Short mmCIF file of C-alpha atoms in Angstrom, two decimals:
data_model
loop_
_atom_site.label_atom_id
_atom_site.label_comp_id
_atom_site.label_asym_id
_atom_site.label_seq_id
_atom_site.Cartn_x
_atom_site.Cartn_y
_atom_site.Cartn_z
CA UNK A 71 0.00 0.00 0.00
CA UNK A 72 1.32 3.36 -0.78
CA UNK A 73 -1.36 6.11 -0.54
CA UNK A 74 -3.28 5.52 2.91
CA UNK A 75 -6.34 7.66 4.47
CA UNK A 76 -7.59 8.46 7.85
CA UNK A 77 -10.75 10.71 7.94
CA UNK A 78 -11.46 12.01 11.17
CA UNK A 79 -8.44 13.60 13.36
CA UNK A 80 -9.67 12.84 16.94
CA UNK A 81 -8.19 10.29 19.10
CA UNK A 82 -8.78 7.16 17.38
CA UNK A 83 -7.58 9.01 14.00
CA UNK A 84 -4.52 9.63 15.64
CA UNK A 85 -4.07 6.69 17.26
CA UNK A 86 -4.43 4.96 13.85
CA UNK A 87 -1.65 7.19 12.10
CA UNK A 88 0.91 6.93 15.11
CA UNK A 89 -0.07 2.80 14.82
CA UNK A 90 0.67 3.39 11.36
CA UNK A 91 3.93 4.60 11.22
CA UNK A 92 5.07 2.61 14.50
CA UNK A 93 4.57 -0.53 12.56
CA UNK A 94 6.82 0.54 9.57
CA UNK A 95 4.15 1.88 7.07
CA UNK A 96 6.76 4.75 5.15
CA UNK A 97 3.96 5.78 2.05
CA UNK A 98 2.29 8.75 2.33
CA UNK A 99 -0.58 9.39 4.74
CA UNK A 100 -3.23 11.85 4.85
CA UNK A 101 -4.94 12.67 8.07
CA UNK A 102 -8.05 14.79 7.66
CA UNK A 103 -10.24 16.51 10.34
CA UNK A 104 -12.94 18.68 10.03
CA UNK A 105 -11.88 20.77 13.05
CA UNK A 106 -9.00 23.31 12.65
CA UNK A 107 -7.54 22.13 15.63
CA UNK A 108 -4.68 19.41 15.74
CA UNK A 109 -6.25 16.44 17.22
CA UNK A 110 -7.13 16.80 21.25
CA UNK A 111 -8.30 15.20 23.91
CA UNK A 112 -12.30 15.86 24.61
CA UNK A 113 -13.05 14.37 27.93
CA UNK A 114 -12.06 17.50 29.80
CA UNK A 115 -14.13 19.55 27.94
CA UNK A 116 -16.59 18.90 30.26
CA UNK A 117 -14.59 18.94 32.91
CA UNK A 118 -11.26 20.77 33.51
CA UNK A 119 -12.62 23.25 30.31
CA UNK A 120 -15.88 23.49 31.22
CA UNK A 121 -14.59 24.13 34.59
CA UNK A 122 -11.98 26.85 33.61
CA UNK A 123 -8.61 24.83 35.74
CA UNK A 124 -7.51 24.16 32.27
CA UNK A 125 -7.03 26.58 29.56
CA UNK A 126 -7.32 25.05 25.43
CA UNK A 127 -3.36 24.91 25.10
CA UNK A 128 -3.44 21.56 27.82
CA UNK A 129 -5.77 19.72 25.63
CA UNK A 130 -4.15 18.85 21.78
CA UNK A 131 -2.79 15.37 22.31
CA UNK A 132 0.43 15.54 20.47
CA UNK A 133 2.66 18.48 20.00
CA UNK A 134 3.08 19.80 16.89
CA UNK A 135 6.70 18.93 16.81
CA UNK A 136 5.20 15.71 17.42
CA UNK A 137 2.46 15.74 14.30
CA UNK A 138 5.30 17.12 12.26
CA UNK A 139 7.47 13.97 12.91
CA UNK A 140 4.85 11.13 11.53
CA UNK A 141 5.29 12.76 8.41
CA UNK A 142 1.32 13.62 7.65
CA UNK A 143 -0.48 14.89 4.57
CA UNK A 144 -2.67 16.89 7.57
CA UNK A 145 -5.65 18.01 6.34
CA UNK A 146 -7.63 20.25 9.08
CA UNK A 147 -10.74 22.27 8.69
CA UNK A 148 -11.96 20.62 5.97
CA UNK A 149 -14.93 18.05 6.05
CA UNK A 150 -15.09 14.53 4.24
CA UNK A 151 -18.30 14.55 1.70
CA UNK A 152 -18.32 11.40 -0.21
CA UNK A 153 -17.10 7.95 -0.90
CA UNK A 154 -16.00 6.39 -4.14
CA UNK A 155 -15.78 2.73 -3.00
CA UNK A 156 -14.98 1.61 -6.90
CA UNK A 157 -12.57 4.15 -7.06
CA UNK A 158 -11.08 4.45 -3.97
CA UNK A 159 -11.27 8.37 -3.07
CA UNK A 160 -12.50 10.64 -0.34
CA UNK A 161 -14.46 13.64 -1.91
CA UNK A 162 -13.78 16.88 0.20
CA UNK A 163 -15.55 19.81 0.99
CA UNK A 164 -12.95 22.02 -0.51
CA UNK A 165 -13.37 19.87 -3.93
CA UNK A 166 -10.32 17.86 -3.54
CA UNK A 167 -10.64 14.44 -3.96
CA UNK A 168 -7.91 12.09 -2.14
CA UNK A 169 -7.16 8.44 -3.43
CA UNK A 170 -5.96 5.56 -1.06
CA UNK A 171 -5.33 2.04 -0.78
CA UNK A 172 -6.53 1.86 2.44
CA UNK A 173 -9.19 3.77 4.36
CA UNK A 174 -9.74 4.20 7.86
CA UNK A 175 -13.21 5.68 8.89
CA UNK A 176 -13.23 7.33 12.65
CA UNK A 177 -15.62 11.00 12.04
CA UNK A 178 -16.89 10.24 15.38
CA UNK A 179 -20.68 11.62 16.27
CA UNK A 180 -22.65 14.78 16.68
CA UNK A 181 -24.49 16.20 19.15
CA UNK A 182 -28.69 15.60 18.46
CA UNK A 183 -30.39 19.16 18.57
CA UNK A 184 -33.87 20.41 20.14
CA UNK A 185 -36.44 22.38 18.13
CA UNK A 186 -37.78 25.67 18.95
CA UNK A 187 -37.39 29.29 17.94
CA UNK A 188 -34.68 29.39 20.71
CA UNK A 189 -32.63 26.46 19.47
CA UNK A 190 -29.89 28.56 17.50
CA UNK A 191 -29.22 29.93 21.48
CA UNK A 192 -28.71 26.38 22.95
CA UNK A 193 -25.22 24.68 23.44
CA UNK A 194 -24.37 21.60 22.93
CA UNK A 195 -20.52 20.16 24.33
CA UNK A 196 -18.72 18.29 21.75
CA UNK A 197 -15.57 20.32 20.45
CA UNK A 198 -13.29 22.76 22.42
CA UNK A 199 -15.53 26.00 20.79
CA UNK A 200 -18.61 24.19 22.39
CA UNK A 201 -17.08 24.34 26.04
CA UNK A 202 -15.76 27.53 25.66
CA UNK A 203 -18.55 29.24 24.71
CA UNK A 204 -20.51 27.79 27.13
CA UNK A 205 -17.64 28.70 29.77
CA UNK A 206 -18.17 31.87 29.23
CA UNK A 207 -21.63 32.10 30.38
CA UNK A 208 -21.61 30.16 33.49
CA UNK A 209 -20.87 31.52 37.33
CA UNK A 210 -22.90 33.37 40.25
CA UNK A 211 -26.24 34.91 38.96
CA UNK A 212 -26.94 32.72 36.05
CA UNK A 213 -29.21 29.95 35.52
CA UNK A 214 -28.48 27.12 33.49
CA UNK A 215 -30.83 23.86 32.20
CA UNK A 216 -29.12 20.98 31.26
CA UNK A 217 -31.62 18.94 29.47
CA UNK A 218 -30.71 15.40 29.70
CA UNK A 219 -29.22 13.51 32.70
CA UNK A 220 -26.87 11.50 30.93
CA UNK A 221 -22.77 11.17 31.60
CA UNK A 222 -22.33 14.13 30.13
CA UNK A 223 -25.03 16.75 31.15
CA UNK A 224 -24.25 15.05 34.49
CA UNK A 225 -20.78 16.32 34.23
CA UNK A 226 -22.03 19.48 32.99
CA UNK A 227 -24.06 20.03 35.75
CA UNK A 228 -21.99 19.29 38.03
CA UNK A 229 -19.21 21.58 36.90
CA UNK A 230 -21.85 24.64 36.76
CA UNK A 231 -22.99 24.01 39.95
CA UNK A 232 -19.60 24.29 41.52
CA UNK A 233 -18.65 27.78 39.46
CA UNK A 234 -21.77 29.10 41.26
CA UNK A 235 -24.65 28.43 38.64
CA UNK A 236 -27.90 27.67 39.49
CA UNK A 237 -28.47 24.64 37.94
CA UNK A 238 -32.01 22.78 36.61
CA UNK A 239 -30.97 18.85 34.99
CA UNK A 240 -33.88 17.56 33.04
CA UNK A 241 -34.53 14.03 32.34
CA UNK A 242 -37.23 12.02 31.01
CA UNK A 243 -36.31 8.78 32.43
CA UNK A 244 -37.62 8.12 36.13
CA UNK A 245 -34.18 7.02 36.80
CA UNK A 246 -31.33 8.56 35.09
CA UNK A 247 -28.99 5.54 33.43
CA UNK A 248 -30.69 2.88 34.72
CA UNK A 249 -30.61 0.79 31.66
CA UNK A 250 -26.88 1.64 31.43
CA UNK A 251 -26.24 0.98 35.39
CA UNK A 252 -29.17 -0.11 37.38
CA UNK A 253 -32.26 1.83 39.11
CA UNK A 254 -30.26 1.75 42.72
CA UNK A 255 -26.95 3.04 41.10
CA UNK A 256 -29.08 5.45 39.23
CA UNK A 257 -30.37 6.62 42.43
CA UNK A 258 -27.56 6.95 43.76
CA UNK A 259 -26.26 9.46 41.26
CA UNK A 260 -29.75 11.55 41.71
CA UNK A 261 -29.33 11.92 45.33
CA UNK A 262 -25.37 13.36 44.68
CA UNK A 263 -27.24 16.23 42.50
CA UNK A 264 -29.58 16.63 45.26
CA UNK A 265 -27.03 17.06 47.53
CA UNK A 266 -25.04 19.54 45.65
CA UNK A 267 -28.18 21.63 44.98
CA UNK A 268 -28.88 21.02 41.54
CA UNK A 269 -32.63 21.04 40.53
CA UNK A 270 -32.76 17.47 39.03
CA UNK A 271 -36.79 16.75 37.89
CA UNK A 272 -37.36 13.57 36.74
CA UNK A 273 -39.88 11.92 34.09
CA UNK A 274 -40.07 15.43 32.61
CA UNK A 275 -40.15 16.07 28.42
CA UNK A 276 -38.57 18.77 26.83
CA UNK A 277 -40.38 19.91 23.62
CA UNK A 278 -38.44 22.82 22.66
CA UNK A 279 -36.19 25.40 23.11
CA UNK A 280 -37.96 28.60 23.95
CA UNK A 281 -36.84 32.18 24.59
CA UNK A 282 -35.98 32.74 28.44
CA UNK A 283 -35.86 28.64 28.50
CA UNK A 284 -37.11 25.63 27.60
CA UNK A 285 -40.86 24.32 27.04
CA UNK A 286 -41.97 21.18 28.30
CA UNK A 287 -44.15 18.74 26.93
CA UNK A 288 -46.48 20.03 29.22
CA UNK A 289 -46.33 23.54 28.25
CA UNK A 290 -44.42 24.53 31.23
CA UNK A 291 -41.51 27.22 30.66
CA UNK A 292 -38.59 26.37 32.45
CA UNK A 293 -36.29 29.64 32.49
CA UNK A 294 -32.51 30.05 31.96
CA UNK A 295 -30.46 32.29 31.22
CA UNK A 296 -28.67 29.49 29.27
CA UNK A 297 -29.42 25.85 27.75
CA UNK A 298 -27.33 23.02 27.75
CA UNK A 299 -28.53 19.99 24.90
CA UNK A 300 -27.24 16.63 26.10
CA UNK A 301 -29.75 13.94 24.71
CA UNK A 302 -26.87 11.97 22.85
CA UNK A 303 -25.37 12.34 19.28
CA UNK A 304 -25.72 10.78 15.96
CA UNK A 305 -22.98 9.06 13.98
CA UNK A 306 -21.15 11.44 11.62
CA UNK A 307 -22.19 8.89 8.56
CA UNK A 308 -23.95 11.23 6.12
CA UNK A 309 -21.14 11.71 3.88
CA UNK A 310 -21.11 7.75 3.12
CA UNK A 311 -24.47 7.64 2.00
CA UNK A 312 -24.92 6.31 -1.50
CA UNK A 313 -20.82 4.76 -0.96
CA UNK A 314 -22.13 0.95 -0.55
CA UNK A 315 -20.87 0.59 2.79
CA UNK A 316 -24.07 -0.65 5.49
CA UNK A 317 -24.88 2.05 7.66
CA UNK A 318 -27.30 1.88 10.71
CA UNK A 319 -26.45 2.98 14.17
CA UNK A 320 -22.54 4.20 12.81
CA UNK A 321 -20.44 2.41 10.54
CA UNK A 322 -21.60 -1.75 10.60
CA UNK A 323 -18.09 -3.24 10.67
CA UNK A 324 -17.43 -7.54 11.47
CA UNK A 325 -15.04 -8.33 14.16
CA UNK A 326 -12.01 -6.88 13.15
CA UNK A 327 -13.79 -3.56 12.75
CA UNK A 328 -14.00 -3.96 8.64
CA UNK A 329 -16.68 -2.26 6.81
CA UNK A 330 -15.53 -2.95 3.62
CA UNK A 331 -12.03 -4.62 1.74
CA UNK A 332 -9.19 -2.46 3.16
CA UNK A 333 -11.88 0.06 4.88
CA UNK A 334 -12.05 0.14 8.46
CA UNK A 335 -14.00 1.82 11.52
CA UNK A 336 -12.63 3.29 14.43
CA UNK A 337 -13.69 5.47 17.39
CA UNK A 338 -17.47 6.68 18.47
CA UNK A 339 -18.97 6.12 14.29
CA UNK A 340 -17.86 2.28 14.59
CA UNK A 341 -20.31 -0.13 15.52
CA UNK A 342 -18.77 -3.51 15.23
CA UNK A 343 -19.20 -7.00 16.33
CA UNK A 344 -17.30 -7.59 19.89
CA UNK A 345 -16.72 -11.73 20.09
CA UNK A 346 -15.67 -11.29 23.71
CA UNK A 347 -19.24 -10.58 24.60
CA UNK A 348 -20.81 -11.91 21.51
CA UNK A 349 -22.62 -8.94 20.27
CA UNK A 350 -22.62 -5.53 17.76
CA UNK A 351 -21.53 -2.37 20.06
CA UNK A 352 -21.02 1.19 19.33
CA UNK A 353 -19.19 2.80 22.26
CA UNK A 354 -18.69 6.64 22.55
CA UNK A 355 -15.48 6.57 25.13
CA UNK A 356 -11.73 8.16 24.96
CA UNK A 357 -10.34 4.38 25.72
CA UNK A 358 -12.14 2.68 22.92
CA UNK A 359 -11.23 5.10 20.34
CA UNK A 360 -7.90 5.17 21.20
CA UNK A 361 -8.06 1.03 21.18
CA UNK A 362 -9.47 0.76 18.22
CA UNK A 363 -7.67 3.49 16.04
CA UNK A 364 -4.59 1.05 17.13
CA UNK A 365 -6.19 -2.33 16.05
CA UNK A 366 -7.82 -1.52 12.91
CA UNK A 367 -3.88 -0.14 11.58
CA UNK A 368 -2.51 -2.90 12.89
CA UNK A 369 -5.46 -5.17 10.67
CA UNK A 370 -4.77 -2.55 7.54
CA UNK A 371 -1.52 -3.46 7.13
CA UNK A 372 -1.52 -7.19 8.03
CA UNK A 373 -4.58 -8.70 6.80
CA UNK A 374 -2.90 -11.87 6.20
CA UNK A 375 -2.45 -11.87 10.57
CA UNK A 376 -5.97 -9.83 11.23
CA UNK A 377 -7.15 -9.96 14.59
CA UNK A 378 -11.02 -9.53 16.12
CA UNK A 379 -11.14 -6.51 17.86
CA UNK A 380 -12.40 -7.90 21.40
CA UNK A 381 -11.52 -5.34 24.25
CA UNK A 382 -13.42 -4.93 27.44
CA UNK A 383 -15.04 -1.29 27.12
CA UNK A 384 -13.82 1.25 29.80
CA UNK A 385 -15.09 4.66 30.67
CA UNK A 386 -15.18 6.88 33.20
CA UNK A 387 -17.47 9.85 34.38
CA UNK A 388 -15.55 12.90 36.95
CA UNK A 389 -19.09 13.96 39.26
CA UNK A 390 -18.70 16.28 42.13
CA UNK A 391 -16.38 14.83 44.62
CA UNK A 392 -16.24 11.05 43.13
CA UNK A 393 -14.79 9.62 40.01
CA UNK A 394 -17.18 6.74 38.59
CA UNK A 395 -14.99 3.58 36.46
CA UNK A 396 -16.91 0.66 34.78
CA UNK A 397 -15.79 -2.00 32.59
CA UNK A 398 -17.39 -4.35 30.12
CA UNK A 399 -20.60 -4.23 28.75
CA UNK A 400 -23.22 -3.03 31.41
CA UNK A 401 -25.96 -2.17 29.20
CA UNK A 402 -26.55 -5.81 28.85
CA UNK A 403 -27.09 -6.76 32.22
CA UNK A 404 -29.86 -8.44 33.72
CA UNK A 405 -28.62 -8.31 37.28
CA UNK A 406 -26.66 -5.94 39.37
CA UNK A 407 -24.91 -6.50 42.84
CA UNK A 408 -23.21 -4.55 45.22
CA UNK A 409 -20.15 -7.23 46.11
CA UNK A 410 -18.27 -4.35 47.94
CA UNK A 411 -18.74 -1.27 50.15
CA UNK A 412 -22.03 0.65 50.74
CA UNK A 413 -24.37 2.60 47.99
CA UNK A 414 -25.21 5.24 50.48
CA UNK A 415 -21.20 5.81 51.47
CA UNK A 416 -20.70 6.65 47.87
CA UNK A 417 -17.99 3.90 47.97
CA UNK A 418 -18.57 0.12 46.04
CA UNK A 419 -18.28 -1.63 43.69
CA UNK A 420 -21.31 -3.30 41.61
CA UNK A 421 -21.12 -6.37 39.55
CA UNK A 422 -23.73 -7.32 36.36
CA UNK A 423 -24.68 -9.93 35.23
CA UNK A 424 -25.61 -11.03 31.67
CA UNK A 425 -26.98 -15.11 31.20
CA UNK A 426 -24.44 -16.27 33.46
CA UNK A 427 -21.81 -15.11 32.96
CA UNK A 428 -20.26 -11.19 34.82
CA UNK A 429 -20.70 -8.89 32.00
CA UNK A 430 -19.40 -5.47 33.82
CA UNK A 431 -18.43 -4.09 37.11
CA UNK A 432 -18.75 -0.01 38.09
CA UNK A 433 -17.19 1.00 41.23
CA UNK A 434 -17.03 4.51 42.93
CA UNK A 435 -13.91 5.12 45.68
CA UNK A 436 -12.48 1.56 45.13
CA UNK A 437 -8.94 1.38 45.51
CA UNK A 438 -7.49 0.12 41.78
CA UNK A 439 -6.55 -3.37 43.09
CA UNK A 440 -10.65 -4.35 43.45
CA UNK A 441 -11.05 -2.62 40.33
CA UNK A 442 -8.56 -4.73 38.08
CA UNK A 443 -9.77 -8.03 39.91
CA UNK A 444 -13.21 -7.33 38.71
CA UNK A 445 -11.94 -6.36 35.31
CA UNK A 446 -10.06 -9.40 35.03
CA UNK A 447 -13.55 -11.33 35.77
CA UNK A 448 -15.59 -9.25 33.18
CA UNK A 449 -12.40 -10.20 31.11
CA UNK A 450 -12.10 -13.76 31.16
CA UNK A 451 -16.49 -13.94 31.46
CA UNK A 452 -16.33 -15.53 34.96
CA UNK A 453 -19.40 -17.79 35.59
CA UNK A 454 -21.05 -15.04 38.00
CA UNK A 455 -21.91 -18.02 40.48
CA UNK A 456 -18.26 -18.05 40.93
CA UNK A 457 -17.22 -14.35 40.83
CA UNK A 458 -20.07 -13.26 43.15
CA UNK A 459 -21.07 -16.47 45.20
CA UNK A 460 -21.39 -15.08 48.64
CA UNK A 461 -20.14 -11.89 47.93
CA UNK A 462 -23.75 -10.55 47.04
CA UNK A 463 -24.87 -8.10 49.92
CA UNK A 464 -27.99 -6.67 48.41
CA UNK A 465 -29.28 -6.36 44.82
CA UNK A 466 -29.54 -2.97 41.94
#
């Protein structure tokens, strides 16, 4: 192979060109973002950014010294628009039109949007602009809804309410993230926001986004000063329609995250087939991206020695005064137990369970050592008989 692609220049597009070059590949490689940032790191966005500790220079991931050394045909601030499977080229935006041998798809997801004649005013938190602009408008005196009571607007919320903001989290679901972590867990997060004064209401619908607010199903205005959207994101695909690659929820890729001969996914657009736990996942974390930007070079330029792409998924969620860490594949589960510490003490560790076998663990204040031996369980799909046994104190 001598001309090979990456589109997208986030973390799994750069972990796929550093792969790239680490494993001896010399031809020339193009890198293409539609940011006109180098590639950075997004989880403190809503965190450290959000927050203001961190200023935008402590977030690219590589130096440009760095970027400059793998050689790159870098292509930033310009967007992908098309596919030529047949003939093997990558329309862009500015008309250009770049061939390869090998293509590796990671353009990540966007934010979804509300209606309403206020939406243009409503932020969403995806790219560094996002969290600064949104920076700018938080503090004493000003009211902020975060519609949606997911990882993120969690985060969101509770980095607001800390810089002084009075703070009003929406969320349909009775419970936020129980099908992700269990109705107790879930509780357990509700009664944190509680605690740090955020308004958190429950089983509510948003309809729109109004001036002064937002409008709920209802017909109730809820009034901020500002409006935080954080009801998931859609896979960046629409530039591969019509390219003969299956798209459905992302990119569908087989086991070794191929979509198509010599294209691959990577990162938040992949949904592939994970043979550790035997079924199609999309996952929308730092570790995964990074992962599988690695895996699917490694399978570009050794598909004579391809390997399945099988990790145990990790993320990780900074709320308030605790750090949350879960492995595997939790929104499977059909069980959950606390095998260590308390729920109320903000301090345990939960196990789920999937057929029969431990499918995930997420534990809050655990020292690392209980952490990796749960991993290591989820890992090796421990017969939860045997993991948990008599461990079980009380059930999620």
């Amino acid at each position: 192979m001598k001309q090979l692609v990456v589109v997208g220049a986030s973390a799994a597009g750069l972990a796929a060109v550093e792969t790239l070059r680490r494993e001896g590949y010399e031809g020339t490689l193009t890198l293409i973002g539609d940011e006109p940032y180098h590639p950075y790191d997004r989880p403190p966005l809503s965190k450290q950014i959000l927050g203001g500790q961190w200023e935008p220079d402590r977030v690219p991931l590589r130096s440009a010294a760095d970027l400059d050394a793998l050689g790159l045909d870098l292509r930033l601030g310009v967007t992908a628009t098309g596919l030529d499977l047949a003939g093997r080229t990558v329309a862009l935006a500015d008309g250009a039109r770049v061939p390869y041998d090998g293509l590796v798809i990671a353009t990540g997801v966007r934010p979804r949007r509300l209606p309403g004649d206020g939406a243009e005013r409503a932020h969403v938190l995806r790219t560094l602009d996002d969290a600064l602009a949104l920076r700018d408008r938080l503090g004493p005196g000003r009211r902020l809804v975060v519609v949606g009571a997911g990882f993120l607007g969690a985060e969101a919320a509770a980095v607001a309410s800390g810089l002084g903001t009075e703070v009003t989290l929406l969320e349909p679901a009775p419970v936020p993230l129980a099908p992700a972590v269990g109705e107790r867990v879930g509780r357990m997060l509700t009664r944190a926001h509680h605690d740090h004064g955020v308004d958190l209401r429950t089983g509510v619908t948003v309809a729109e986004v109004a001036d002064g607010g937002v409008r709920l199903s209802d017909g109730t205005l809820v009034e901020a000063d500002e409006v935080l959207v954080a009801i998931g994101s859609v896979p960046n695909t629409g530039w591969l329609e019509g390219s003969g690659l299956t798209l459905g929820d992302g990119l569908e890729c087989d086991e070794y995250s191929a979509a198509a001969p010599d294209v691959y996914g990577a990162g938040d657009v992949a949904r592939w087939h994970n043979p550790l736990f035997g079924t199609a996942m999309r996952i929308e974390h730092r570790t995964n991206a990074t992962e599988q930007g690695m895996a699917v070079a490694r399978n570009l330029l050794s598909p004579e020695a391809r390997k399945p792409f099988a990790p145990v998924p990790y993320f990780w969620s900074d709320q308030y005064d605790f750090r949350i860490q879960a492995h595997g594949w939790l929104r499977s589960h059909e069980e959950v137990a606390v095998v260590e510490g308390a729920l109320e003490e903000r301090k345990f560790l939960a196990a789920y369970r999937s057929g029969d076998r431990v499918a995930g663990v997420l534990a809050v204040g655990m020292p690392p050592k209980a952490v990796r031996t749960w991993r290591q369980a989820v890992a090796t799909r421990a017969a939860w008989r045997d993991a948990v046994g008599e461990l079980v104190r009380e059930g999620a």
